[in-house]
PDB file of C-alpha atoms in Angstrom:
ATOM      1  CA  MET A1168     -38.746 -42.737 -42.858  1.00  0.00           C
ATOM      2  CA  THR A1169     -39.253 -42.377 -39.078  1.00  0.00           C
ATOM      3  CA  GLN A1170     -36.302 -44.890 -38.272  1.00  0.00           C
ATOM      4  CA  ARG A1171     -33.912 -42.744 -40.709  1.00  0.00           C
ATOM      5  CA  ARG A1172     -34.890 -39.461 -38.891  1.00  0.00           C
ATOM      6  CA  ILE A1173     -34.329 -40.966 -35.520  1.00  0.00           C
ATOM      7  CA  ARG A1174     -30.905 -42.496 -36.821  1.00  0.00           C
ATOM      8  CA  CYS A1175     -29.811 -39.124 -37.947  1.00  0.00           C
ATOM      9  CA  ALA A1176     -30.915 -37.440 -34.889  1.00  0.00           C
ATOM     10  CA  MET A1177     -28.904 -39.895 -33.003  1.00  0.00           C
ATOM     11  CA  GLN A1178     -25.863 -39.236 -35.184  1.00  0.00           C
ATOM     12  CA  ASN A1179     -26.098 -35.396 -34.578  1.00  0.00           C
ATOM     13  CA  THR A1180     -26.219 -35.894 -30.943  1.00  0.00           C
ATOM     14  CA  VAL A1181     -22.896 -37.971 -30.860  1.00  0.00           C
ATOM     15  CA  LYS A1182     -21.239 -35.424 -33.260  1.00  0.00           C
ATOM     16  CA  ASP A1183     -22.392 -32.596 -30.969  1.00  0.00           C
ATOM     17  CA  GLY A1184     -21.051 -34.406 -27.647  1.00  0.00           C
ATOM     18  CA  LEU A1185     -17.656 -34.998 -29.599  1.00  0.00           C
ATOM     19  CA  ASN A1186     -17.460 -31.368 -30.547  1.00  0.00           C
ATOM     20  CA  ARG A1187     -18.422 -30.317 -27.006  1.00  0.00           C
ATOM     21  CA  GLU A1188     -15.867 -32.432 -25.350  1.00  0.00           C
ATOM     22  CA  PRO A1189     -12.603 -30.501 -26.227  1.00  0.00           C
ATOM     23  CA  VAL A1190     -14.220 -27.154 -25.158  1.00  0.00           C
ATOM     24  CA  ALA A1191     -15.140 -28.653 -21.792  1.00  0.00           C
ATOM     25  CA  LEU A1192     -11.560 -30.044 -21.551  1.00  0.00           C
ATOM     26  CA  ALA A1193     -10.249 -26.610 -22.486  1.00  0.00           C
ATOM     27  CA  GLU A1194     -12.397 -24.829 -19.933  1.00  0.00           C
ATOM     28  CA  THR A1195     -11.037 -27.240 -17.314  1.00  0.00           C
ATOM     29  CA  ARG A1196      -7.418 -26.320 -18.248  1.00  0.00           C
ATOM     30  CA  VAL A1197      -8.219 -22.492 -18.041  1.00  0.00           C
ATOM     31  CA  THR A1198      -9.971 -22.864 -14.766  1.00  0.00           C
ATOM     32  CA  THR A1199      -6.895 -24.894 -13.350  1.00  0.00           C
ATOM     33  CA  ARG A1200      -4.469 -22.346 -14.681  1.00  0.00           C
ATOM     34  CA  VAL A1201      -6.583 -19.303 -13.347  1.00  0.00           C
ATOM     35  CA  GLY A1202      -7.315 -21.220  -9.908  1.00  0.00           C
ATOM     36  CA  SER A1203      -3.595 -21.785  -9.399  1.00  0.00           C
ATOM     37  CA  THR A1204      -2.343 -20.246  -6.114  1.00  0.00           C
ATOM     38  CA  GLY A1205       1.271 -20.713  -6.253  1.00  0.00           C
ATOM     39  CA  ALA A1206       3.850 -18.119  -5.886  1.00  0.00           C
ATOM     40  CA  LEU A1207       4.969 -18.002  -9.464  1.00  0.00           C
ATOM     41  CA  SER A1208       1.347 -17.646 -10.706  1.00  0.00           C
ATOM     42  CA  PHE A1209       0.976 -14.500  -8.646  1.00  0.00           C
ATOM     43  CA  LEU A1210       4.403 -13.136  -9.794  1.00  0.00           C
ATOM     44  CA  LYS A1211       3.385 -13.635 -13.326  1.00  0.00           C
ATOM     45  CA  SER A1212      -0.017 -11.804 -13.130  1.00  0.00           C
ATOM     46  CA  HIS A1213       0.723  -9.211 -10.714  1.00  0.00           C
ATOM     47  CA  TRP A1214       4.399  -8.241 -11.041  1.00  0.00           C
ATOM     48  CA  PRO A1215       3.464  -4.835 -12.398  1.00  0.00           C
ATOM     49  CA  GLU A1216       1.770  -3.858  -9.348  1.00  0.00           C
ATOM     50  CA  TYR A1217       4.777  -5.298  -7.203  1.00  0.00           C
ATOM     51  CA  LEU A1218       7.035  -3.214  -9.093  1.00  0.00           C
ATOM     52  CA  MET A1219       4.948  -0.075  -8.898  1.00  0.00           C
ATOM     53  CA  GLU A1220       4.699  -0.458  -5.119  1.00  0.00           C
ATOM     54  CA  ALA A1221       8.488  -0.629  -4.971  1.00  0.00           C
ATOM     55  CA  ALA A1222       9.174   2.401  -7.255  1.00  0.00           C
ATOM     56  CA  CYS A1223       6.542   4.443  -5.368  1.00  0.00           C
ATOM     57  CA  LEU A1224       8.442   3.898  -2.199  1.00  0.00           C
ATOM     58  CA  GLY A1225      11.565   4.473  -3.582  1.00  0.00           C
ATOM     59  CA  LEU A1226      10.684   7.812  -4.863  1.00  0.00           C
ATOM     60  CA  PHE A1227       9.100   8.543  -1.390  1.00  0.00           C
ATOM     61  CA  MET A1228      12.590   7.845   0.109  1.00  0.00           C
ATOM     62  CA  VAL A1229      14.509  10.056  -2.719  1.00  0.00           C
ATOM     63  CA  SER A1230      12.193  12.843  -1.576  1.00  0.00           C
ATOM     64  CA  ALA A1231      12.786  12.174   2.182  1.00  0.00           C
ATOM     65  CA  CYS A1232      16.643  12.157   1.835  1.00  0.00           C
ATOM     66  CA  SER A1233      16.739  15.119  -0.502  1.00  0.00           C
ATOM     67  CA  PHE A1234      14.613  17.417   1.467  1.00  0.00           C
ATOM     68  CA  THR A1235      16.462  16.346   4.707  1.00  0.00           C
ATOM     69  CA  VAL A1236      19.731  17.289   2.843  1.00  0.00           C
ATOM     70  CA  LEU A1237      18.372  20.718   1.847  1.00  0.00           C
ATOM     71  CA  LEU A1238      16.810  21.540   5.140  1.00  0.00           C
ATOM     72  CA  GLN A1239      19.196  19.920   7.710  1.00  0.00           C
ATOM     73  CA  HIS A1240      22.676  19.736   6.197  1.00  0.00           C
ATOM     74  CA  PRO A1241      24.690  22.628   7.541  1.00  0.00           C
ATOM     75  CA  ALA A1242      26.257  23.506   4.188  1.00  0.00           C
ATOM     76  CA  SER A1243      22.939  23.907   2.743  1.00  0.00           C
ATOM     77  CA  ALA A1244      22.024  27.411   1.694  1.00  0.00           C
ATOM     78  CA  LEU A1245      18.370  26.533   2.693  1.00  0.00           C
ATOM     79  CA  ARG A1246      19.610  25.348   6.034  1.00  0.00           C
ATOM     80  CA  GLN A1247      21.384  28.550   6.763  1.00  0.00           C
ATOM     81  CA  ALA A1248      18.395  30.964   5.789  1.00  0.00           C
ATOM     82  CA  ILE A1249      15.969  29.066   8.003  1.00  0.00           C
ATOM     83  CA  PRO A1250      17.339  28.958  11.689  1.00  0.00           C
ATOM     84  CA  SER A1251      14.202  27.695  13.154  1.00  0.00           C
ATOM     85  CA  SER A1252      14.188  23.976  13.645  1.00  0.00           C
ATOM     86  CA  PHE A1253      10.311  24.088  13.963  1.00  0.00           C
ATOM     87  CA  LEU A1254      10.065  25.844  10.463  1.00  0.00           C
ATOM     88  CA  ARG A1255      12.363  23.353   9.035  1.00  0.00           C
ATOM     89  CA  ARG A1256      10.195  20.562  10.241  1.00  0.00           C
ATOM     90  CA  ALA A1257       7.300  22.088   9.070  1.00  0.00           C
ATOM     91  CA  LEU A1258       8.597  22.559   5.606  1.00  0.00           C
ATOM     92  CA  THR A1259      10.003  18.754   5.621  1.00  0.00           C
ATOM     93  CA  GLY A1260       6.459  17.929   6.477  1.00  0.00           C
ATOM     94  CA  LEU A1261       5.025  19.901   3.573  1.00  0.00           C
ATOM     95  CA  ALA A1262       7.271  18.447   1.042  1.00  0.00           C
ATOM     96  CA  MET A1263       6.785  15.020   2.314  1.00  0.00           C
ATOM     97  CA  GLY A1264       2.928  15.195   2.664  1.00  0.00           C
ATOM     98  CA  LEU A1265       2.877  16.612  -0.911  1.00  0.00           C
ATOM     99  CA  SER A1266       5.053  13.596  -2.025  1.00  0.00           C
ATOM    100  CA  ALA A1267       2.825  10.931  -0.648  1.00  0.00           C
ATOM    101  CA  ILE A1268      -0.179  12.777  -2.222  1.00  0.00           C
ATOM    102  CA  ALA A1269       1.525  12.846  -5.681  1.00  0.00           C
ATOM    103  CA  LEU A1270       2.432   9.002  -5.394  1.00  0.00           C
ATOM    104  CA  ILE A1271      -1.134   8.140  -4.313  1.00  0.00           C
ATOM    105  CA  TYR A1272      -2.513   9.852  -7.320  1.00  0.00           C
ATOM    106  CA  SER A1273       0.157   8.963  -9.578  1.00  0.00           C
ATOM    107  CA  PRO A1274      -0.873   6.208 -12.305  1.00  0.00           C
ATOM    108  CA  TRP A1275       1.477   3.727 -10.414  1.00  0.00           C
ATOM    109  CA  GLY A1276      -0.104   4.755  -7.092  1.00  0.00           C
ATOM    110  CA  LYS A1277      -3.698   4.286  -8.487  1.00  0.00           C
ATOM    111  CA  GLN A1278      -2.857   0.576  -9.780  1.00  0.00           C
ATOM    112  CA  SER A1279      -0.970  -0.642  -6.952  1.00  0.00           C
ATOM    113  CA  GLY A1280      -3.132   0.874  -4.321  1.00  0.00           C
ATOM    114  CA  ALA A1281      -0.247   2.949  -2.915  1.00  0.00           C
ATOM    115  CA  HIS A1282       0.194   1.081   0.319  1.00  0.00           C
ATOM    116  CA  LEU A1283       3.826   2.190   0.537  1.00  0.00           C
ATOM    117  CA  ASN A1284       4.063   0.619   3.893  1.00  0.00           C
ATOM    118  CA  PRO A1285       4.097  -2.948   5.211  1.00  0.00           C
ATOM    119  CA  SER A1286       1.873  -1.984   8.187  1.00  0.00           C
ATOM    120  CA  THR A1287      -0.855  -0.903   5.499  1.00  0.00           C
ATOM    121  CA  THR A1288      -0.530  -4.064   3.594  1.00  0.00           C
ATOM    122  CA  LEU A1289      -0.701  -6.333   6.832  1.00  0.00           C
ATOM    123  CA  THR A1290      -3.863  -4.431   7.940  1.00  0.00           C
ATOM    124  CA  PHE A1291      -5.811  -5.148   4.597  1.00  0.00           C
ATOM    125  CA  PHE A1292      -4.499  -8.760   4.765  1.00  0.00           C
ATOM    126  CA  ARG A1293      -6.095  -8.958   8.089  1.00  0.00           C
ATOM    127  CA  LEU A1294      -9.338  -7.486   6.544  1.00  0.00           C
ATOM    128  CA  GLY A1295      -9.470 -10.196   4.046  1.00  0.00           C
ATOM    129  CA  LYS A1296      -8.769  -7.939   0.955  1.00  0.00           C
ATOM    130  CA  ILE A1297      -5.500  -9.249  -0.129  1.00  0.00           C
ATOM    131  CA  GLN A1298      -4.235 -12.725  -1.190  1.00  0.00           C
ATOM    132  CA  PRO A1299      -1.397 -14.308   1.084  1.00  0.00           C
ATOM    133  CA  TRP A1300       1.177 -14.322  -1.970  1.00  0.00           C
ATOM    134  CA  ASP A1301       0.154 -10.557  -2.874  1.00  0.00           C
ATOM    135  CA  ALA A1302       0.665  -9.620   0.501  1.00  0.00           C
ATOM    136  CA  ALA A1303       3.998 -11.295   0.837  1.00  0.00           C
ATOM    137  CA  PHE A1304       5.477  -9.779  -2.588  1.00  0.00           C
ATOM    138  CA  TYR A1305       4.034  -6.348  -1.533  1.00  0.00           C
ATOM    139  CA  LEU A1306       6.054  -6.531   1.566  1.00  0.00           C
ATOM    140  CA  LEU A1307       9.165  -7.594  -0.415  1.00  0.00           C
ATOM    141  CA  ALA A1308       8.838  -4.949  -2.859  1.00  0.00           C
ATOM    142  CA  GLN A1309       8.363  -2.248  -0.112  1.00  0.00           C
ATOM    143  CA  PHE A1310      11.354  -3.106   1.608  1.00  0.00           C
ATOM    144  CA  LEU A1311      13.467  -3.417  -1.728  1.00  0.00           C
ATOM    145  CA  GLY A1312      12.004  -0.275  -3.179  1.00  0.00           C
ATOM    146  CA  GLY A1313      12.768   1.876  -0.063  1.00  0.00           C
ATOM    147  CA  THR A1314      16.226   0.615   0.283  1.00  0.00           C
ATOM    148  CA  MET A1315      17.088   1.297  -3.578  1.00  0.00           C
ATOM    149  CA  GLY A1316      15.720   4.695  -2.968  1.00  0.00           C
ATOM    150  CA  VAL A1317      18.012   5.511  -0.255  1.00  0.00           C
ATOM    151  CA  ALA A1318      20.831   4.023  -2.444  1.00  0.00           C
ATOM    152  CA  LEU A1319      19.880   6.435  -5.280  1.00  0.00           C
ATOM    153  CA  SER A1320      19.617   9.370  -2.801  1.00  0.00           C
ATOM    154  CA  THR A1321      23.270   8.549  -1.860  1.00  0.00           C
ATOM    155  CA  PHE A1322      24.246   8.473  -5.566  1.00  0.00           C
ATOM    156  CA  ILE A1323      22.616  11.908  -5.932  1.00  0.00           C
ATOM    157  CA  TRP A1324      23.800  13.608  -2.961  1.00  0.00           C
ATOM    158  CA  GLY A1325      26.985  11.751  -2.072  1.00  0.00           C
ATOM    159  CA  GLU A1326      28.521  11.813   1.264  1.00  0.00           C
ATOM    160  CA  ALA A1327      25.952  14.625   2.252  1.00  0.00           C
ATOM    161  CA  VAL A1328      23.487  11.952   2.896  1.00  0.00           C
ATOM    162  CA  ALA A1329      25.515  10.318   5.377  1.00  0.00           C
ATOM    163  CA  HIS A1330      26.161  13.686   7.304  1.00  0.00           C
ATOM    164  CA  GLN A1331      25.343  13.450  11.209  1.00  0.00           C
ATOM    165  CA  ASN A1332      22.631  15.966  10.635  1.00  0.00           C
ATOM    166  CA  VAL A1333      20.838  13.865   8.020  1.00  0.00           C
ATOM    167  CA  ARG A1334      21.697  10.328   8.410  1.00  0.00           C
ATOM    168  CA  TYR A1335      20.009   8.826   5.516  1.00  0.00           C
ATOM    169  CA  ALA A1336      16.912  10.533   6.758  1.00  0.00           C
ATOM    170  CA  ALA A1337      16.840   7.982   9.630  1.00  0.00           C
ATOM    171  CA  THR A1338      13.702   7.789  11.989  1.00  0.00           C
ATOM    172  CA  LEU A1339      15.167   7.733  15.776  1.00  0.00           C
ATOM    173  CA  PRO A1340      13.484   8.142  18.995  1.00  0.00           C
ATOM    174  CA  GLY A1341      13.572  11.602  20.643  1.00  0.00           C
ATOM    175  CA  MET A1342      14.888  12.843  23.636  1.00  0.00           C
ATOM    176  CA  ARG A1343      12.079  11.242  25.869  1.00  0.00           C
ATOM    177  CA  GLY A1344      13.245   7.820  25.172  1.00  0.00           C
ATOM    178  CA  THR A1345      11.989   4.728  23.282  1.00  0.00           C
ATOM    179  CA  GLY A1346       8.920   4.270  25.403  1.00  0.00           C
ATOM    180  CA  ILE A1347       7.431   7.536  24.622  1.00  0.00           C
ATOM    181  CA  ALA A1348       8.613   6.938  20.822  1.00  0.00           C
ATOM    182  CA  PHE A1349       6.549   3.571  20.962  1.00  0.00           C
ATOM    183  CA  ILE A1350       3.426   5.135  22.296  1.00  0.00           C
ATOM    184  CA  ALA A1351       3.807   8.025  19.705  1.00  0.00           C
ATOM    185  CA  GLU A1352       4.329   5.496  16.603  1.00  0.00           C
ATOM    186  CA  LEU A1353       1.343   3.345  18.008  1.00  0.00           C
ATOM    187  CA  GLY A1354      -1.011   6.364  18.151  1.00  0.00           C
ATOM    188  CA  ILE A1355      -0.029   8.027  14.894  1.00  0.00           C
ATOM    189  CA  SER A1356      -0.336   4.651  13.021  1.00  0.00           C
ATOM    190  CA  PHE A1357      -3.503   3.949  14.734  1.00  0.00           C
ATOM    191  CA  LEU A1358      -5.057   7.484  13.501  1.00  0.00           C
ATOM    192  CA  MET A1359      -3.756   7.005  10.203  1.00  0.00           C
ATOM    193  CA  MET A1360      -5.435   3.820   9.619  1.00  0.00           C
ATOM    194  CA  ILE A1361      -8.764   4.806  11.282  1.00  0.00           C
ATOM    195  CA  MET A1362      -8.857   7.605   8.928  1.00  0.00           C
ATOM    196  CA  VAL A1363      -7.963   5.477   5.822  1.00  0.00           C
ATOM    197  CA  LEU A1364     -10.716   2.931   6.600  1.00  0.00           C
ATOM    198  CA  ASN A1365     -13.432   5.416   7.512  1.00  0.00           C
ATOM    199  CA  VAL A1366     -12.526   7.743   4.371  1.00  0.00           C
ATOM    200  CA  SER A1367     -11.934   5.375   1.711  1.00  0.00           C
ATOM    201  CA  ASN A1368     -15.023   3.115   2.410  1.00  0.00           C
ATOM    202  CA  SER A1369     -17.215   6.288   2.270  1.00  0.00           C
ATOM    203  CA  ALA A1370     -18.853   6.758  -1.101  1.00  0.00           C
ATOM    204  CA  ARG A1371     -18.744  10.756  -0.704  1.00  0.00           C
ATOM    205  CA  MET A1372     -15.189  10.994   0.722  1.00  0.00           C
ATOM    206  CA  ALA A1373     -13.321   8.101  -0.697  1.00  0.00           C
ATOM    207  CA  ARG A1374     -11.509  10.250  -3.428  1.00  0.00           C
ATOM    208  CA  PHE A1375      -9.896  12.463  -0.778  1.00  0.00           C
ATOM    209  CA  THR A1376      -8.252   9.726   1.079  1.00  0.00           C
ATOM    210  CA  GLY A1377      -4.883  10.354  -0.419  1.00  0.00           C
ATOM    211  CA  VAL A1378      -5.191  14.177   0.136  1.00  0.00           C
ATOM    212  CA  ILE A1379      -5.962  13.525   3.825  1.00  0.00           C
ATOM    213  CA  ALA A1380      -3.304  10.988   4.355  1.00  0.00           C
ATOM    214  CA  GLY A1381      -0.750  13.513   2.891  1.00  0.00           C
ATOM    215  CA  ALA A1382      -2.097  16.198   5.404  1.00  0.00           C
ATOM    216  CA  LEU A1383      -1.633  13.747   8.222  1.00  0.00           C
ATOM    217  CA  VAL A1384       1.715  12.901   7.037  1.00  0.00           C
ATOM    218  CA  ALA A1385       2.751  16.749   6.880  1.00  0.00           C
ATOM    219  CA  THR A1386       1.302  17.177  10.631  1.00  0.00           C
ATOM    220  CA  TYR A1387       2.933  14.396  11.913  1.00  0.00           C
ATOM    221  CA  ILE A1388       6.354  15.209  10.882  1.00  0.00           C
ATOM    222  CA  THR A1389       5.800  18.951  12.018  1.00  0.00           C
ATOM    223  CA  LEU A1390       4.381  17.906  15.469  1.00  0.00           C
ATOM    224  CA  GLU A1391       5.180  14.455  16.167  1.00  0.00           C
ATOM    225  CA  SER A1392       8.706  13.876  14.785  1.00  0.00           C
ATOM    226  CA  PRO A1393      10.599  15.101  17.851  1.00  0.00           C
ATOM    227  CA  LEU A1394       9.060  12.222  19.730  1.00  0.00           C
ATOM    228  CA  SER A1395       9.657   9.205  17.364  1.00  0.00           C
ATOM    229  CA  GLY A1396      11.141  10.357  14.042  1.00  0.00           C
ATOM    230  CA  MET A1397       7.798   9.935  12.564  1.00  0.00           C
ATOM    231  CA  SER A1398       7.838   6.544  10.696  1.00  0.00           C
ATOM    232  CA  MET A1399       4.714   4.726  10.656  1.00  0.00           C
ATOM    233  CA  ASN A1400       6.462   2.226   8.293  1.00  0.00           C
ATOM    234  CA  PRO A1401       8.978  -0.579   8.829  1.00  0.00           C
ATOM    235  CA  ALA A1402      10.302  -0.459   5.144  1.00  0.00           C
ATOM    236  CA  ARG A1403      11.021   3.046   5.296  1.00  0.00           C
ATOM    237  CA  SER A1404      12.803   3.035   8.702  1.00  0.00           C
ATOM    238  CA  PHE A1405      14.803  -0.118   7.425  1.00  0.00           C
ATOM    239  CA  ALA A1406      15.867   1.774   4.140  1.00  0.00           C
ATOM    240  CA  SER A1407      17.392   4.372   6.135  1.00  0.00           C
ATOM    241  CA  ALA A1408      18.825   2.210   8.831  1.00  0.00           C
ATOM    242  CA  PHE A1409      20.456  -0.214   6.463  1.00  0.00           C
ATOM    243  CA  PRO A1410      23.030   1.937   4.786  1.00  0.00           C
ATOM    244  CA  GLY A1411      24.105   3.725   7.841  1.00  0.00           C
ATOM    245  CA  ARG A1412      23.872   0.674  10.162  1.00  0.00           C
ATOM    246  CA  ILE A1413      21.537   2.474  12.469  1.00  0.00           C
ATOM    247  CA  TRP A1414      20.197  -0.625  14.084  1.00  0.00           C
ATOM    248  CA  ASN A1415      19.464   0.762  17.784  1.00  0.00           C
ATOM    249  CA  SER A1416      15.660   1.112  18.366  1.00  0.00           C
ATOM    250  CA  LEU A1417      14.765  -0.387  14.877  1.00  0.00           C
ATOM    251  CA  TRP A1418      12.475  -2.897  16.768  1.00  0.00           C
ATOM    252  CA  LEU A1419      10.227   0.013  17.630  1.00  0.00           C
ATOM    253  CA  TYR A1420       9.395   0.683  14.058  1.00  0.00           C
ATOM    254  CA  PHE A1421       8.867  -2.782  13.231  1.00  0.00           C
ATOM    255  CA  THR A1422       6.343  -3.376  16.002  1.00  0.00           C
ATOM    256  CA  ALA A1423       4.498  -0.167  16.903  1.00  0.00           C
ATOM    257  CA  PRO A1424       3.234   0.862  13.457  1.00  0.00           C
ATOM    258  CA  PRO A1425       1.728  -2.617  12.566  1.00  0.00           C
ATOM    259  CA  ILE A1426       0.253  -2.809  16.047  1.00  0.00           C
ATOM    260  CA  GLY A1427      -1.361   0.514  15.720  1.00  0.00           C
ATOM    261  CA  MET A1428      -2.880   0.017  12.407  1.00  0.00           C
ATOM    262  CA  LEU A1429      -4.069  -3.666  13.133  1.00  0.00           C
ATOM    263  CA  LEU A1430      -5.761  -2.232  16.365  1.00  0.00           C
ATOM    264  CA  ALA A1431      -7.412   0.391  13.886  1.00  0.00           C
ATOM    265  CA  ALA A1432      -8.777  -2.473  11.700  1.00  0.00           C
ATOM    266  CA  GLU A1433     -10.172  -4.251  14.767  1.00  0.00           C
ATOM    267  CA  VAL A1434     -11.909  -1.097  16.242  1.00  0.00           C
ATOM    268  CA  TYR A1435     -13.344  -0.625  12.651  1.00  0.00           C
ATOM    269  CA  LEU A1436     -14.649  -4.165  12.286  1.00  0.00           C
ATOM    270  CA  ARG A1437     -16.172  -3.904  15.739  1.00  0.00           C
ATOM    271  CA  LEU A1438     -17.943  -0.861  14.870  1.00  0.00           C
ATOM    272  CA  ARG A1439     -18.900  -1.314  11.103  1.00  0.00           C
ATOM    273  CA  GLY A1440     -18.193  -4.800  10.295  1.00  0.00           C
ATOM    274  CA  LYS A1441     -16.023  -6.585   7.596  1.00  0.00           C
ATOM    275  CA  HIS A1442     -18.832  -5.948   5.060  1.00  0.00           C
ATOM    276  CA  ALA A1443     -17.845  -2.333   5.273  1.00  0.00           C
ATOM    277  CA  VAL A1444     -14.300  -2.777   3.722  1.00  0.00           C
ATOM    278  CA  PHE A1445     -14.779  -2.458   0.018  1.00  0.00           C
ATOM    279  CA  CYS A1446     -11.179  -2.702  -1.181  1.00  0.00           C
ATOM    280  CA  ALA A1447      -7.338  -2.176  -0.328  1.00  0.00           C
ATOM    281  CA  LYS A1448      -6.647   0.706  -2.431  1.00  0.00           C
ATOM    282  CA  LEU A1449      -6.249   4.295  -1.281  1.00  0.00           C
ATOM    283  CA  HIS A1450      -7.499   5.666  -4.640  1.00  0.00           C
ATOM    284  CA  HIS A1451      -9.963   3.567  -6.563  1.00  0.00           C
ATOM    285  CA  ASP A1452     -11.921   5.943  -8.684  1.00  0.00           C
ATOM    286  CA  ASN A1453      -9.794   5.398 -11.742  1.00  0.00           C
ATOM    287  CA  ASP A1454      -9.572   3.278 -14.894  1.00  0.00           C
ATOM    288  CA  LYS A1455      -6.715   0.952 -13.539  1.00  0.00           C
ATOM    289  CA  ARG A1456      -6.868  -2.806 -12.768  1.00  0.00           C
ATOM    290  CA  CYS A1457      -7.382  -4.021  -9.395  1.00  0.00           C
ATOM    291  CA  ILE A1458      -5.848  -7.008  -8.068  1.00  0.00           C
ATOM    292  CA  PHE A1459      -7.513  -7.073  -4.536  1.00  0.00           C
ATOM    293  CA  HIS A1460     -10.653  -8.645  -3.266  1.00  0.00           C
ATOM    294  CA  CYS A1461     -12.416  -5.737  -4.539  1.00  0.00           C
ATOM    295  CA  ASN A1462     -16.160  -4.799  -3.788  1.00  0.00           C
ATOM    296  CA  TYR A1463     -15.744  -0.880  -4.844  1.00  0.00           C
ATOM    297  CA  LYS A1464     -18.537  -0.967  -7.209  1.00  0.00           C
ATOM    298  CA  ALA A1465     -20.898  -1.887  -4.222  1.00  0.00           C
ATOM    299  CA  LEU A1466     -19.772   1.352  -2.485  1.00  0.00           C
ATOM    300  CA  LEU A1467     -20.895   3.410  -5.429  1.00  0.00           C
ATOM    301  CA  THR A1468     -24.161   1.633  -5.906  1.00  0.00           C
ATOM    302  CA  PRO A1469     -26.891   2.987  -3.568  1.00  0.00           C
ATOM    303  CA  ILE A1470     -29.214   0.696  -2.188  1.00  0.00           C
ATOM    304  CA  THR A1471     -32.922   1.651  -2.453  1.00  0.00           C
ATOM    305  CA  LEU A1472     -35.629   0.770   0.095  1.00  0.00           C
ATOM    306  CA  LYS A1473     -37.384  -1.553  -2.356  1.00  0.00           C
ATOM    307  CA  GLU A1474     -34.001  -3.815  -3.022  1.00  0.00           C
ATOM    308  CA  THR A1475     -33.779  -4.248   0.962  1.00  0.00           C
ATOM    309  CA  MET A1476     -37.551  -5.666   1.141  1.00  0.00           C
TER     310      MET A1476
END
């Protein structure tokens, strides 16, 4: 009787082992697929975010071109009604600031993170919040999206977009030259990223990041644009330069904004440390998925004295 029980137990053990083996193999296959780091794997998994990022910057460029036509083209009734160049700049700044806020808090912006700027993406990549392939596809999406936005603006407004006073809403150095423009671009980019890092990584202030970013855009266009044209964004400047073949000084917008934002990241890291960067989204308090190295929940979870002991 005892031998029979032992024999049955051994048979059950073998059966269990045979039944578990396919599960283990299946788990291995799943792990292999999920752990794949190829470009195609990222494209298949995160293509919605890439398209959203492209579409948002495209819409931003449609807004930029449209308001530039309305406020700067000589035939525009609005341009004729507002002779003050400062007031027109202020209205352009207000329009673009509100456009940025609307895009950041839109469903697409909430999911993609609303970088809308290669300088922002490169900075969060430097901070370790973005996978290399995600960063590469974001950069590609931003350049393509911005360029398509200007193309759509040309379709909407026709030759008005190419007028000397509009020039595809191009960013160009002011009368003081490229040296001052470079310093100005570096400065406004530095301040923007310092703000984003400090506000977005504050549990109390994080939800206002987009509002403050939009306010800075409006302020920069109003006060700084006479110096550099106010870009902060290589993709935004390229999108305007490409159809108009406005290549002079384009190097400035490919160098100063990334340098300024990366410098801001270095300052932030030295003052607060890498652990104080929780995610790469400008707005995270939503129900959209996050494709970044995200630790946003830790930002919202208070640490008690007991937990630290």
